[in-house]
mmCIF file of C-alpha atoms in Angstrom:
data_model
loop_
_atom_site.group_PDB
_atom_site.id
_atom_site.type_symbol
_atom_site.label_atom_id
_atom_site.label_comp_id
_atom_site.label_asym_id
_atom_site.label_seq_id
_atom_site.Cartn_x
_atom_site.Cartn_y
_atom_site.Cartn_z
ATOM 1 C CA MET A 580 -53.742 -0.827 10.086
ATOM 2 C CA THR A 581 -53.947 -2.162 6.477
ATOM 3 C CA GLU A 582 -51.385 -5.524 5.695
ATOM 4 C CA LYS A 583 -49.963 -2.873 3.079
ATOM 5 C CA PHE A 584 -49.015 -0.467 4.927
ATOM 6 C CA ARG A 585 -47.900 -2.708 8.149
ATOM 7 C CA CYS A 586 -45.543 -4.052 5.327
ATOM 8 C CA THR A 587 -44.712 -0.291 3.969
ATOM 9 C CA MET A 588 -43.470 0.502 7.811
ATOM 10 C CA ILE A 589 -41.406 -2.720 7.859
ATOM 11 C CA LEU A 590 -39.852 -2.156 4.710
ATOM 12 C CA ILE A 591 -39.052 0.888 5.815
ATOM 13 C CA GLY A 592 -37.840 0.316 9.099
ATOM 14 C CA LEU A 593 -35.531 -2.112 7.730
ATOM 15 C CA ALA A 594 -34.098 0.898 5.369
ATOM 16 C CA VAL A 595 -32.907 2.926 8.309
ATOM 17 C CA LEU A 596 -31.167 0.006 10.788
ATOM 18 C CA LEU A 597 -29.231 -0.793 6.998
ATOM 19 C CA SER A 598 -28.698 1.998 6.226
ATOM 20 C CA GLY A 599 -25.344 2.721 8.134
ATOM 21 C CA CYS A 600 -23.900 -0.249 7.112
ATOM 22 C CA PHE A 601 -21.467 -0.985 3.763
ATOM 23 C CA SER A 602 -23.585 -2.394 0.559
ATOM 24 C CA ASP A 603 -21.797 -3.625 -2.810
ATOM 25 C CA GLY A 604 -21.270 -0.726 -5.360
ATOM 26 C CA GLN A 605 -21.788 2.019 -2.475
ATOM 27 C CA LYS A 606 -21.279 4.690 -4.375
ATOM 28 C CA VAL A 607 -18.509 7.386 -3.242
ATOM 29 C CA SER A 608 -16.719 10.215 -3.964
ATOM 30 C CA SER A 609 -15.363 10.860 -7.435
ATOM 31 C CA ASN A 610 -11.765 11.857 -5.797
ATOM 32 C CA SER A 611 -11.103 9.859 -2.357
ATOM 33 C CA ILE A 612 -9.193 6.696 -1.285
ATOM 34 C CA ASN A 613 -10.371 3.871 1.702
ATOM 35 C CA TYR A 614 -7.861 2.387 4.163
ATOM 36 C CA LEU A 615 -8.764 -0.098 6.723
ATOM 37 C CA ASN A 616 -9.495 1.794 10.233
ATOM 38 C CA GLY A 617 -11.132 -1.024 12.542
ATOM 39 C CA GLU A 618 -12.200 -4.118 13.589
ATOM 40 C CA ASP A 619 -14.964 -3.385 10.420
ATOM 41 C CA THR A 620 -14.241 -0.629 9.179
ATOM 42 C CA VAL A 621 -12.563 2.127 6.213
ATOM 43 C CA SER A 622 -12.375 5.277 6.603
ATOM 44 C CA LEU A 623 -13.149 7.667 2.979
ATOM 45 C CA PHE A 624 -10.813 10.410 2.460
ATOM 46 C CA ASP A 625 -11.616 13.278 -0.042
ATOM 47 C CA PHE A 626 -9.501 14.618 -1.384
ATOM 48 C CA ASP A 627 -11.090 17.754 -2.827
ATOM 49 C CA LYS A 628 -12.401 18.376 0.670
ATOM 50 C CA SER A 629 -8.983 17.250 2.134
ATOM 51 C CA LYS A 630 -10.498 15.143 5.038
ATOM 52 C CA VAL A 631 -12.273 12.267 5.713
ATOM 53 C CA THR A 632 -15.783 11.750 4.807
ATOM 54 C CA ASP A 633 -17.256 8.694 5.481
ATOM 55 C CA GLN A 634 -16.635 5.853 7.800
ATOM 56 C CA LEU A 635 -18.131 2.849 5.880
ATOM 57 C CA LYS A 636 -18.907 -0.373 7.788
ATOM 58 C CA LEU A 637 -17.580 -3.687 6.223
ATOM 59 C CA LYS A 638 -19.944 -7.317 6.636
ATOM 60 C CA ILE A 639 -16.317 -8.834 8.098
ATOM 61 C CA SER A 640 -15.108 -8.547 10.871
ATOM 62 C CA SER A 641 -11.396 -9.302 12.133
ATOM 63 C CA GLU A 642 -10.383 -9.431 15.916
ATOM 64 C CA PHE A 643 -6.135 -8.961 14.078
ATOM 65 C CA PRO A 644 -7.533 -5.910 11.798
ATOM 66 C CA PHE A 645 -4.799 -6.236 8.509
ATOM 67 C CA GLY A 646 -4.818 -4.212 5.840
ATOM 68 C CA ARG A 647 -3.728 -4.061 2.695
ATOM 69 C CA THR A 648 -4.147 -0.853 0.729
ATOM 70 C CA SER A 649 -2.536 0.204 -3.074
ATOM 71 C CA ILE A 650 -3.429 3.398 -5.324
ATOM 72 C CA ASN A 651 -3.637 3.822 -8.879
ATOM 73 C CA PRO A 652 -3.618 7.097 -9.671
ATOM 74 C CA VAL A 653 -3.910 6.557 -12.977
ATOM 75 C CA GLU A 654 -7.153 4.967 -13.409
ATOM 76 C CA LYS A 655 -8.356 6.135 -10.194
ATOM 77 C CA THR A 656 -8.889 3.335 -7.862
ATOM 78 C CA THR A 657 -8.034 1.751 -4.971
ATOM 79 C CA LEU A 658 -7.432 -1.616 -4.112
ATOM 80 C CA THR A 659 -7.537 -2.623 -0.344
ATOM 81 C CA MET A 660 -6.879 -6.044 1.214
ATOM 82 C CA ILE A 661 -8.307 -6.855 4.654
ATOM 83 C CA LEU A 662 -7.997 -10.314 6.893
ATOM 84 C CA ASN A 663 -11.221 -11.921 7.970
ATOM 85 C CA SER A 664 -9.961 -13.183 11.245
ATOM 86 C CA GLU A 665 -13.464 -15.526 11.495
ATOM 87 C CA THR A 666 -13.126 -17.528 8.654
ATOM 88 C CA ASN A 667 -8.749 -16.605 7.918
ATOM 89 C CA GLY A 668 -9.326 -15.538 4.980
ATOM 90 C CA TYR A 669 -8.563 -12.208 2.898
ATOM 91 C CA HIS A 670 -11.254 -10.039 0.952
ATOM 92 C CA TYR A 671 -10.802 -7.526 -2.004
ATOM 93 C CA TYR A 672 -12.275 -4.300 -2.585
ATOM 94 C CA LEU A 673 -11.952 -2.327 -5.781
ATOM 95 C CA GLN A 674 -13.213 1.667 -5.064
ATOM 96 C CA SER A 675 -13.552 2.801 -8.756
ATOM 97 C CA SER A 676 -14.777 6.754 -9.652
ATOM 98 C CA GLU A 677 -17.984 5.794 -8.745
ATOM 99 C CA SER A 678 -18.737 2.824 -5.973
ATOM 100 C CA PHE A 679 -16.928 0.715 -3.509
ATOM 101 C CA LYS A 680 -17.742 -2.847 -3.290
ATOM 102 C CA GLU A 681 -16.133 -6.250 -2.914
ATOM 103 C CA ILE A 682 -14.659 -8.173 -5.238
ATOM 104 C CA GLY A 683 -13.491 -11.556 -3.851
ATOM 105 C CA LYS A 684 -11.774 -13.385 -1.422
ATOM 106 C CA VAL A 685 -8.505 -15.713 -1.366
ATOM 107 C CA ASP A 686 -7.841 -18.393 1.871
ATOM 108 C CA GLU A 687 -4.100 -17.833 1.685
ATOM 109 C CA SER A 688 -2.630 -15.819 3.426
ATOM 110 C CA ILE A 689 -1.231 -12.017 1.641
ATOM 111 C CA TYR A 690 1.356 -9.484 1.148
ATOM 112 C CA GLY A 691 -0.321 -7.379 -0.625
ATOM 113 C CA GLY A 692 -1.701 -6.386 -4.032
ATOM 114 C CA VAL A 693 -1.567 -3.873 -6.960
ATOM 115 C CA TYR A 694 -4.699 -3.029 -9.661
ATOM 116 C CA THR A 695 -3.413 -2.029 -12.969
ATOM 117 C CA ASN A 696 -4.851 -2.621 -17.274
ATOM 118 C CA GLY A 697 -7.947 -4.163 -15.676
ATOM 119 C CA HIS A 698 -6.206 -6.615 -13.640
ATOM 120 C CA ILE A 699 -5.638 -7.463 -10.147
ATOM 121 C CA TYR A 700 -2.229 -8.973 -9.072
ATOM 122 C CA THR A 701 -1.313 -9.955 -5.549
ATOM 123 C CA ILE A 702 1.325 -12.040 -3.536
ATOM 124 C CA VAL A 703 0.355 -15.053 -1.676
ATOM 125 C CA TYR A 704 1.545 -17.998 0.409
ATOM 126 C CA ASP A 705 0.570 -21.016 0.296
ATOM 127 C CA LYS A 706 2.074 -24.858 0.137
ATOM 128 C CA GLU A 707 3.786 -24.006 -2.781
ATOM 129 C CA GLY A 708 6.079 -20.972 -1.137
ATOM 130 C CA THR A 709 5.009 -17.242 -2.489
ATOM 131 C CA ILE A 710 3.306 -16.897 -5.104
ATOM 132 C CA LEU A 711 2.096 -14.175 -7.571
ATOM 133 C CA LYS A 712 -1.396 -13.836 -8.887
ATOM 134 C CA LYS A 713 -2.944 -11.731 -11.653
ATOM 135 C CA PHE A 714 -7.207 -12.125 -10.843
ATOM 136 C CA ASP A 715 -9.861 -10.836 -13.531
ATOM 137 C CA PRO A 716 -11.335 -7.831 -11.503
ATOM 138 C CA GLU A 717 -15.164 -8.767 -12.309
ATOM 139 C CA THR A 718 -14.890 -12.995 -11.637
ATOM 140 C CA PHE A 719 -12.336 -12.897 -9.548
ATOM 141 C CA LYS A 720 -10.929 -15.833 -10.975
ATOM 142 C CA GLU A 721 -7.133 -17.132 -11.752
ATOM 143 C CA LYS A 722 -5.636 -15.809 -14.940
ATOM 144 C CA SER A 723 -2.299 -16.793 -13.920
ATOM 145 C CA LYS A 724 0.384 -17.111 -11.694
ATOM 146 C CA TRP A 725 4.221 -17.496 -11.341
ATOM 147 C CA THR A 726 6.220 -19.000 -7.980
ATOM 148 C CA LEU A 727 8.370 -16.618 -6.632
ATOM 149 C CA LYS A 728 11.579 -17.586 -5.025
ATOM 150 C CA GLY A 729 11.710 -16.189 -0.856
ATOM 151 C CA ASP A 730 9.956 -13.829 1.502
ATOM 152 C CA PRO A 731 8.190 -10.882 -0.747
ATOM 153 C CA GLU A 732 9.076 -7.653 0.644
ATOM 154 C CA ALA A 733 7.229 -5.281 -2.282
ATOM 155 C CA ILE A 734 4.708 -5.507 -5.011
ATOM 156 C CA VAL A 735 4.368 -2.083 -6.835
ATOM 157 C CA ALA A 736 3.090 -1.465 -10.518
ATOM 158 C CA ASP A 737 3.832 1.494 -13.722
ATOM 159 C CA TYR A 738 0.035 2.403 -13.681
ATOM 160 C CA ASN A 739 0.747 3.768 -17.310
ATOM 161 C CA THR A 740 1.772 0.640 -18.982
ATOM 162 C CA GLY A 741 0.949 -1.950 -16.639
ATOM 163 C CA THR A 742 3.784 -3.241 -15.707
ATOM 164 C CA VAL A 743 3.932 -5.693 -12.326
ATOM 165 C CA TYR A 744 7.184 -5.317 -10.362
ATOM 166 C CA ALA A 745 7.343 -7.722 -6.775
ATOM 167 C CA LEU A 746 10.493 -8.312 -4.827
ATOM 168 C CA THR A 747 11.039 -10.343 -2.640
ATOM 169 C CA ARG A 748 14.738 -11.437 -0.280
ATOM 170 C CA THR A 749 16.919 -14.286 -0.523
ATOM 171 C CA ASP A 750 20.171 -13.939 0.010
ATOM 172 C CA ASP A 751 20.561 -11.310 -2.138
ATOM 173 C CA ILE A 752 17.033 -8.789 -2.742
ATOM 174 C CA LEU A 753 15.707 -9.859 -6.339
ATOM 175 C CA LEU A 754 13.306 -8.231 -9.440
ATOM 176 C CA TYR A 755 10.565 -9.807 -10.524
ATOM 177 C CA THR A 756 8.950 -8.072 -13.820
ATOM 178 C CA VAL A 757 5.421 -9.225 -15.029
ATOM 179 C CA LYS A 758 4.973 -7.594 -18.823
ATOM 180 C CA ASP A 759 2.720 -8.861 -21.494
ATOM 181 C CA GLN A 760 2.446 -11.843 -19.816
ATOM 182 C CA GLU A 761 6.201 -12.256 -19.452
ATOM 183 C CA ILE A 762 7.324 -13.044 -16.020
ATOM 184 C CA THR A 763 11.766 -11.863 -16.032
ATOM 185 C CA GLU A 764 13.720 -12.209 -12.520
ATOM 186 C CA LYS A 765 16.748 -10.405 -11.803
ATOM 187 C CA LYS A 766 19.579 -9.795 -9.123
ATOM 188 C CA LEU A 767 18.764 -6.249 -7.759
ATOM 189 C CA LEU A 768 21.209 -6.135 -4.480
ATOM 190 C CA ASP A 769 23.669 -8.297 -3.323
ATOM 191 C CA ASN A 770 23.014 -9.021 0.433
ATOM 192 C CA SER A 771 19.483 -9.728 2.421
ATOM 193 C CA TYR A 772 17.661 -6.244 2.769
ATOM 194 C CA GLU A 773 14.175 -5.453 4.726
ATOM 195 C CA ILE A 774 13.332 -3.042 2.046
ATOM 196 C CA ASN A 775 10.275 -0.952 1.040
ATOM 197 C CA ALA A 776 10.003 0.182 -3.167
ATOM 198 C CA GLN A 777 7.639 2.760 -4.452
ATOM 199 C CA PHE A 778 7.603 3.556 -8.577
ATOM 200 C CA GLU A 779 7.876 7.193 -9.964
ATOM 201 C CA ASP A 780 8.711 8.021 -13.393
ATOM 202 C CA LYS A 781 9.978 4.963 -14.747
ATOM 203 C CA THR A 782 11.886 4.290 -11.791
ATOM 204 C CA LEU A 783 12.129 2.078 -9.012
ATOM 205 C CA ILE A 784 12.581 3.860 -5.586
ATOM 206 C CA VAL A 785 14.310 0.981 -3.500
ATOM 207 C CA SER A 786 14.419 2.155 0.331
ATOM 208 C CA ILE A 787 16.785 0.224 2.295
ATOM 209 C CA SER A 788 16.181 0.071 6.580
ATOM 210 C CA GLN A 789 18.119 -3.303 7.616
ATOM 211 C CA LEU A 790 20.178 -5.932 6.685
ATOM 212 C CA VAL A 791 19.064 -9.298 7.469
ATOM 213 C CA ARG A 792 21.928 -11.359 8.471
ATOM 214 C CA GLN A 793 20.229 -15.009 9.824
ATOM 215 C CA ASN A 794 23.059 -17.286 11.832
ATOM 216 C CA GLY A 795 21.207 -20.518 12.745
ATOM 217 C CA LYS A 796 18.647 -20.213 14.540
ATOM 218 C CA GLU A 797 19.586 -16.396 15.657
ATOM 219 C CA THR A 798 18.972 -12.910 13.247
ATOM 220 C CA ASN A 799 21.196 -10.436 13.881
ATOM 221 C CA ASN A 800 20.438 -7.535 11.604
ATOM 222 C CA LYS A 801 21.796 -4.235 11.219
ATOM 223 C CA GLU A 802 20.568 -0.532 10.053
ATOM 224 C CA GLU A 803 20.655 0.555 6.528
ATOM 225 C CA LYS A 804 20.347 4.162 5.442
ATOM 226 C CA ARG A 805 20.389 4.123 1.612
ATOM 227 C CA ILE A 806 17.829 4.608 -0.882
ATOM 228 C CA VAL A 807 18.557 3.205 -4.388
ATOM 229 C CA PHE A 808 16.688 4.557 -7.719
ATOM 230 C CA TYR A 809 16.442 1.990 -10.560
ATOM 231 C CA ASP A 810 15.977 3.099 -14.433
ATOM 232 C CA THR A 811 13.644 0.106 -15.455
ATOM 233 C CA ASP A 812 14.433 1.162 -19.161
ATOM 234 C CA ARG A 813 17.564 1.013 -18.584
ATOM 235 C CA GLU A 814 17.616 -1.658 -16.244
ATOM 236 C CA LYS A 815 20.095 -0.107 -13.677
ATOM 237 C CA ILE A 816 20.807 0.903 -10.763
ATOM 238 C CA THR A 817 21.652 5.149 -11.027
ATOM 239 C CA ASN A 818 21.400 6.661 -7.912
ATOM 240 C CA THR A 819 22.400 6.018 -4.306
ATOM 241 C CA TYR A 820 21.688 8.213 -1.588
ATOM 242 C CA THR A 821 22.338 8.062 1.586
ATOM 243 C CA THR A 822 19.707 9.240 4.758
ATOM 244 C CA GLU A 823 20.410 9.960 8.520
ATOM 245 C CA HIS A 824 17.680 7.502 9.093
ATOM 246 C CA PRO A 825 16.607 4.175 8.489
ATOM 247 C CA PRO A 826 14.155 4.964 5.668
ATOM 248 C CA LYS A 827 10.635 4.244 4.730
ATOM 249 C CA PHE A 828 9.279 6.371 2.219
ATOM 250 C CA VAL A 829 10.636 9.135 -0.500
ATOM 251 C CA MET A 830 8.825 11.914 -2.408
ATOM 252 C CA PRO A 831 10.865 13.197 -4.530
ATOM 253 C CA SER A 832 10.539 16.701 -4.627
ATOM 254 C CA GLU A 833 12.103 19.812 -7.080
ATOM 255 C CA ASN A 834 15.707 19.836 -5.030
ATOM 256 C CA GLY A 835 15.689 16.896 -4.345
ATOM 257 C CA LEU A 836 14.037 14.268 -2.520
ATOM 258 C CA LEU A 837 12.171 14.255 1.012
ATOM 259 C CA VAL A 838 12.337 11.045 2.825
ATOM 260 C CA PHE A 839 10.599 9.810 5.678
ATOM 261 C CA SER A 840 12.604 7.651 7.861
ATOM 262 C CA GLY A 841 13.508 6.498 11.425
ATOM 263 C CA THR A 842 12.472 3.261 13.397
ATOM 264 C CA PRO A 843 8.643 1.629 14.199
ATOM 265 C CA ASN A 844 8.823 3.962 17.319
ATOM 266 C CA ASN A 845 10.802 7.379 16.072
ATOM 267 C CA ASN A 846 10.458 8.940 12.348
ATOM 268 C CA TYR A 847 11.916 11.486 11.130
ATOM 269 C CA LEU A 848 11.319 13.768 7.571
ATOM 270 C CA GLU A 849 15.137 14.406 5.818
ATOM 271 C CA GLU A 850 15.536 16.520 2.685
ATOM 272 C CA ILE A 851 18.282 15.787 0.786
ATOM 273 C CA ASN A 852 19.374 17.636 -2.636
ATOM 274 C CA ASP A 853 20.720 16.248 -5.582
ATOM 275 C CA GLU A 854 24.547 16.180 -4.856
ATOM 276 C CA ASN A 855 22.933 13.712 -1.755
ATOM 277 C CA GLU A 856 24.295 16.085 0.787
ATOM 278 C CA ILE A 857 21.134 16.029 3.816
ATOM 279 C CA ILE A 858 20.079 19.808 4.257
ATOM 280 C CA SER A 859 17.809 18.593 7.313
ATOM 281 C CA SER A 860 16.970 16.185 9.035
ATOM 282 C CA SER A 861 13.470 17.087 11.602
ATOM 283 C CA GLU A 862 11.539 14.172 14.066
ATOM 284 C CA LEU A 863 7.800 14.225 13.484
ATOM 285 C CA GLU A 864 5.443 13.831 16.178
ATOM 286 C CA THR A 865 3.663 10.515 14.618
ATOM 287 C CA THR A 866 4.372 7.662 15.878
ATOM 288 C CA GLU A 867 3.931 5.257 12.794
ATOM 289 C CA ILE A 868 3.995 6.099 9.027
ATOM 290 C CA PHE A 869 1.580 3.516 6.908
ATOM 291 C CA GLY A 870 2.016 5.573 3.541
ATOM 292 C CA LEU A 871 2.256 7.978 1.111
ATOM 293 C CA ALA A 872 -0.334 9.426 -1.196
ATOM 294 C CA VAL A 873 -0.544 12.177 -4.324
ATOM 295 C CA HIS A 874 -3.808 13.527 -5.884
ATOM 296 C CA GLN A 875 -2.681 16.049 -8.750
ATOM 297 C CA GLU A 876 -0.328 18.674 -7.211
ATOM 298 C CA HIS A 877 -1.140 18.218 -3.306
ATOM 299 C CA LYS A 878 0.799 15.292 -1.237
ATOM 300 C CA TYR A 879 0.197 13.424 1.739
ATOM 301 C CA MET A 880 0.770 11.428 4.388
ATOM 302 C CA VAL A 881 -1.029 9.051 6.393
ATOM 303 C CA ALA A 882 -0.329 8.652 9.954
ATOM 304 C CA ARG A 883 -1.854 6.901 13.117
ATOM 305 C CA ASP A 884 -2.805 9.607 14.015
ATOM 306 C CA GLY A 885 -4.264 11.008 10.860
ATOM 307 C CA ILE A 886 -3.361 12.578 7.688
ATOM 308 C CA TYR A 887 -0.802 15.213 6.518
ATOM 309 C CA GLU A 888 0.304 17.457 3.794
ATOM 310 C CA VAL A 889 2.947 17.823 2.557
ATOM 311 C CA LYS A 890 3.745 21.180 1.485
ATOM 312 C CA ASN A 891 7.411 23.367 1.062
ATOM 313 C CA GLY A 892 9.198 20.896 2.732
ATOM 314 C CA GLN A 893 7.098 20.621 6.230
ATOM 315 C CA VAL A 894 4.054 18.183 7.173
ATOM 316 C CA SER A 895 1.454 19.747 8.435
ATOM 317 C CA LEU A 896 -1.756 17.533 10.308
ATOM 318 C CA ILE A 897 -4.962 18.552 8.021
ATOM 319 C CA GLU A 898 -7.216 15.823 8.557
ATOM 320 C CA LYS A 899 -6.915 14.046 12.974
ATOM 321 C CA ASN A 900 -8.323 10.555 11.948
ATOM 322 C CA GLU A 901 -6.924 8.074 14.304
ATOM 323 C CA VAL A 902 -6.111 4.944 13.635
ATOM 324 C CA PRO A 903 -6.269 1.976 16.436
ATOM 325 C CA ASP A 904 -3.058 0.574 17.853
ATOM 326 C CA SER A 905 -4.765 -2.988 17.038
ATOM 327 C CA VAL A 906 -4.698 -2.173 13.453
ATOM 328 C CA ASP A 907 -1.642 -3.574 11.256
ATOM 329 C CA LEU A 908 -1.796 -1.317 8.210
ATOM 330 C CA SER A 909 -0.185 -0.129 5.354
ATOM 331 C CA ILE A 910 -0.214 1.444 1.928
ATOM 332 C CA GLN A 911 1.808 2.187 -1.172
#
């Protein structure tokens, strides 16, 4: 056997060995999203095929898997932030219509982030408190940062304009708006709440699930069952809806709202009409809902036991893809 032939065989063997591992710039389907699905794995869900088509292996591993994913439907990108428990840092992965690649890392603890208008906005915690930072995704150099009051509750974006909205909890709910490099602060809600926020059609949709009541060292929370619509053009709350269970996620429909509600261990689908009447409320079999995804006319719910399609006010499991109980995941 010649030396050249031996080297060739070694290279082929290495290629086969590494073929199942993630590599920077790995090609992916143009109409797909990804989310953390294990200590060192992300699942790739293809909208066109309505199924998980790949499990991408990461170069990092986490004993305590923690992932945050945000989907930009306008630029067809997915930003995923994952904890590396060995270094206590958070790695950022950007999936475009062409590839999935790691773009950078922060050492601070993170809350979440969005990719919009060619930049990454992310909320981190450091010795200064809660900070909203802006990064260049090409170099991952920090471009700007703003100090926020209180604890973060949500970060979303208007992907058509690039405007970013961050909500924090103090004794009230504060709304920070970043537009054209300027940041403004406004009190959105009286009192301190646990909330979730989504953005759709110039409207900030805020689901209010708990009133946070701190009495000295004790916390005595109270369930809340409200959804408010904040018109970002008029800068005012225009609609309020009441739910049967604490709301988690909202999906506007032709006749009103579909609301995914409940407690950590019980989930419900509620249908509410434009007159704020609860038309129906049914319990869902899934144990935990991570978030919603929309692609063209198709709507999906991502849960711990798989991916559901939402159609005609009903949800049906279309892809069983279980996420381990150890994974802490959120999809926005």
